[in-house]
Tab-separated table of C-alpha atoms in Angstrom:
chain	number	residue	atom	x	y	z
A	1	MET	CA	-222.059	-51.593	-82.523
A	2	PRO	CA	-218.058	-50.637	-79.734
A	3	ASP	CA	-216.550	-46.743	-80.758
A	4	THR	CA	-213.438	-48.814	-80.514
A	5	PHE	CA	-211.233	-51.383	-81.462
A	6	GLN	CA	-208.219	-52.643	-79.787
A	7	LEU	CA	-205.152	-51.486	-81.748
A	8	GLU	CA	-201.653	-53.138	-81.145
A	9	VAL	CA	-198.628	-52.471	-83.321
A	10	VAL	CA	-195.593	-55.047	-82.543
A	11	THR	CA	-192.120	-55.469	-83.871
A	12	PRO	CA	-189.657	-58.370	-83.473
A	13	SER	CA	-188.110	-56.147	-80.201
A	14	ARG	CA	-191.620	-54.011	-78.425
A	15	LEU	CA	-194.012	-54.556	-78.404
A	16	LEU	CA	-194.871	-50.061	-79.729
A	17	VAL	CA	-198.928	-49.708	-79.492
A	18	LYS	CA	-202.027	-51.512	-77.004
A	19	GLU	CA	-205.127	-49.073	-77.164
A	20	PRO	CA	-208.328	-48.647	-78.000
A	21	ALA	CA	-208.257	-46.446	-81.370
A	22	GLU	CA	-211.061	-44.855	-82.424
A	23	GLU	CA	-210.290	-45.243	-86.500
A	24	ALA	CA	-206.492	-45.533	-88.321
A	25	GLN	CA	-204.994	-44.728	-91.512
A	26	ILE	CA	-202.153	-48.063	-92.923
A	27	PRO	CA	-200.095	-48.384	-95.232
A	28	GLY	CA	-201.067	-51.616	-97.082
A	29	VAL	CA	-199.013	-52.508	-100.123
A	30	SER	CA	-202.409	-51.835	-102.712
A	31	GLY	CA	-202.685	-48.489	-100.717
A	32	TYR	CA	-203.943	-46.549	-97.553
A	33	LEU	CA	-206.609	-48.642	-95.262
A	34	GLY	CA	-209.306	-47.292	-93.394
A	35	ILE	CA	-209.721	-49.333	-90.016
A	36	LEU	CA	-213.557	-48.175	-88.222
A	37	PRO	CA	-214.651	-49.944	-85.353
A	38	GLY	CA	-216.059	-52.830	-87.468
A	39	HIS	CA	-214.653	-53.419	-89.578
A	40	ALA	CA	-214.489	-56.560	-91.630
A	41	PRO	CA	-211.766	-59.410	-90.750
A	42	LEU	CA	-209.043	-59.457	-93.198
A	43	ILE	CA	-205.284	-59.811	-93.741
A	44	ARG	CA	-203.315	-57.452	-95.697
A	45	GLU	CA	-199.098	-57.154	-96.754
A	46	LEU	CA	-198.104	-53.780	-95.304
A	47	ARG	CA	-195.150	-51.103	-96.697
A	48	VAL	CA	-193.247	-48.329	-96.221
A	49	GLY	CA	-194.913	-45.866	-94.712
A	50	GLU	CA	-197.092	-43.688	-91.909
A	51	ILE	CA	-198.975	-45.341	-89.345
A	52	THR	CA	-202.277	-42.287	-88.069
A	53	TYR	CA	-204.993	-43.091	-85.786
A	54	LYS	CA	-206.933	-41.526	-83.424
A	55	ALA	CA	-206.769	-42.445	-79.613
A	56	SER	CA	-209.008	-41.074	-76.838
A	57	GLY	CA	-209.686	-38.577	-79.762
A	58	ALA	CA	-205.800	-37.178	-79.570
A	59	SER	CA	-204.372	-38.724	-83.417
A	60	HIS	CA	-201.387	-39.977	-83.539
A	61	THR	CA	-198.196	-40.940	-86.381
A	62	LEU	CA	-195.328	-43.376	-86.930
A	63	SER	CA	-193.098	-44.533	-88.699
A	64	VAL	CA	-194.157	-48.374	-90.734
A	65	ALA	CA	-191.870	-50.438	-92.201
A	66	TRP	CA	-192.577	-54.006	-93.801
A	67	GLY	CA	-195.177	-57.131	-91.879
A	68	PHE	CA	-198.502	-57.504	-91.834
A	69	VAL	CA	-201.770	-56.865	-90.757
A	70	GLU	CA	-204.956	-58.568	-89.280
A	71	VAL	CA	-208.758	-57.292	-89.348
A	72	LEU	CA	-211.072	-57.506	-86.699
A	73	PRO	CA	-214.356	-55.721	-86.653
A	74	ASP	CA	-212.538	-55.682	-82.878
A	75	LYS	CA	-208.864	-55.555	-82.285
A	76	VAL	CA	-205.790	-54.486	-85.141
A	77	THR	CA	-202.696	-55.983	-84.570
A	78	ILE	CA	-200.036	-54.785	-86.882
A	79	LEU	CA	-197.082	-57.027	-87.137
A	80	ALA	CA	-194.200	-55.452	-88.608
A	81	GLU	CA	-190.826	-55.431	-89.336
A	82	ALA	CA	-189.953	-51.570	-87.721
A	83	ALA	CA	-192.490	-49.205	-86.196
A	84	GLU	CA	-191.002	-45.446	-84.476
A	85	ARG	CA	-192.924	-42.992	-82.600
A	86	PRO	CA	-191.465	-39.148	-83.732
A	87	PRO	CA	-189.505	-38.324	-80.880
A	88	GLU	CA	-187.617	-41.808	-81.876
A	89	ILE	CA	-186.330	-41.222	-84.957
A	90	ASP	CA	-182.454	-39.199	-85.669
A	91	ILE	CA	-183.743	-37.351	-88.057
A	92	ALA	CA	-179.665	-36.637	-89.773
A	93	ARG	CA	-178.958	-40.570	-89.762
A	94	ALA	CA	-182.518	-41.098	-91.821
A	95	GLN	CA	-181.413	-37.491	-94.068
A	96	LYS	CA	-177.995	-39.802	-94.843
A	97	ALA	CA	-180.246	-42.561	-95.609
A	98	LYS	CA	-182.439	-40.467	-97.629
A	99	GLU	CA	-178.714	-38.729	-99.649
A	100	ARG	CA	-177.169	-42.341	-99.903
A	101	ALA	CA	-180.283	-44.391	-101.408
A	102	GLU	CA	-180.666	-40.851	-103.551
A	103	GLN	CA	-177.565	-41.042	-105.005
A	104	ARG	CA	-177.570	-45.143	-105.734
A	105	LEU	CA	-180.423	-44.760	-107.087
A	106	LYS	CA	-178.540	-41.574	-109.750
A	107	SER	CA	-175.538	-44.517	-109.801
A	108	SER	CA	-174.892	-46.260	-113.400
A	109	ASP	CA	-172.863	-48.347	-111.572
A	110	PRO	CA	-174.011	-52.062	-112.325
A	111	GLN	CA	-173.207	-53.212	-109.199
A	112	VAL	CA	-176.253	-51.130	-107.853
A	113	ASP	CA	-179.617	-53.233	-106.069
A	114	TYR	CA	-181.894	-50.256	-107.433
A	115	THR	CA	-184.625	-51.660	-105.257
A	116	ARG	CA	-183.309	-51.914	-101.712
A	117	ALA	CA	-181.213	-48.640	-103.052
A	118	GLU	CA	-185.623	-47.248	-103.425
A	119	ASP	CA	-186.853	-49.304	-100.228
A	120	ALA	CA	-184.516	-47.389	-98.332
A	121	LEU	CA	-185.411	-43.910	-100.324
A	122	GLN	CA	-189.330	-45.106	-98.803
A	123	ARG	CA	-188.367	-45.975	-95.478
A	124	ALA	CA	-186.201	-42.664	-95.257
A	125	GLU	CA	-188.710	-40.238	-96.271
A	126	ALA	CA	-191.585	-42.789	-94.269
A	127	ARG	CA	-189.118	-41.686	-91.059
A	128	LEU	CA	-188.138	-37.963	-91.408
A	129	SER	CA	-191.771	-37.769	-92.380
A	130	VAL	CA	-193.292	-38.573	-89.499
A	131	ALA	CA	-189.908	-38.004	-87.899
A	132	LYS	CA	-192.193	-33.387	-87.979
A	133	GLU	CA	-194.321	-34.722	-86.201
A	134	LYS	CA	-193.035	-34.038	-82.295
């Protein structure tokens, strides 16, 4: 069995990662998926969270928001609506987005879309967590 699988992380605007990886942790809608070389094939929906993976012995972390993952024994393809490396994250912007989402969730205004506010809060928290990896 091979020691690695090809990992690709793609967003609508770019190819973010394309390299051999030894393992990955991916946020699926029903929980995190642990992926090793030779994993059984599957397709899952992604949720907001952090992708962590090990390549050439080094650990890497990405912020990801929604999409799909296809796992094959020798290749993992992540099609994400958004994904960022730690240095790409604007911490001040993410902090402001978190504060706005928290204010909306505390609001009693019937016009507030609570589902959207919760999504914004989760994304901001994931981005801030990944940004700490800088």
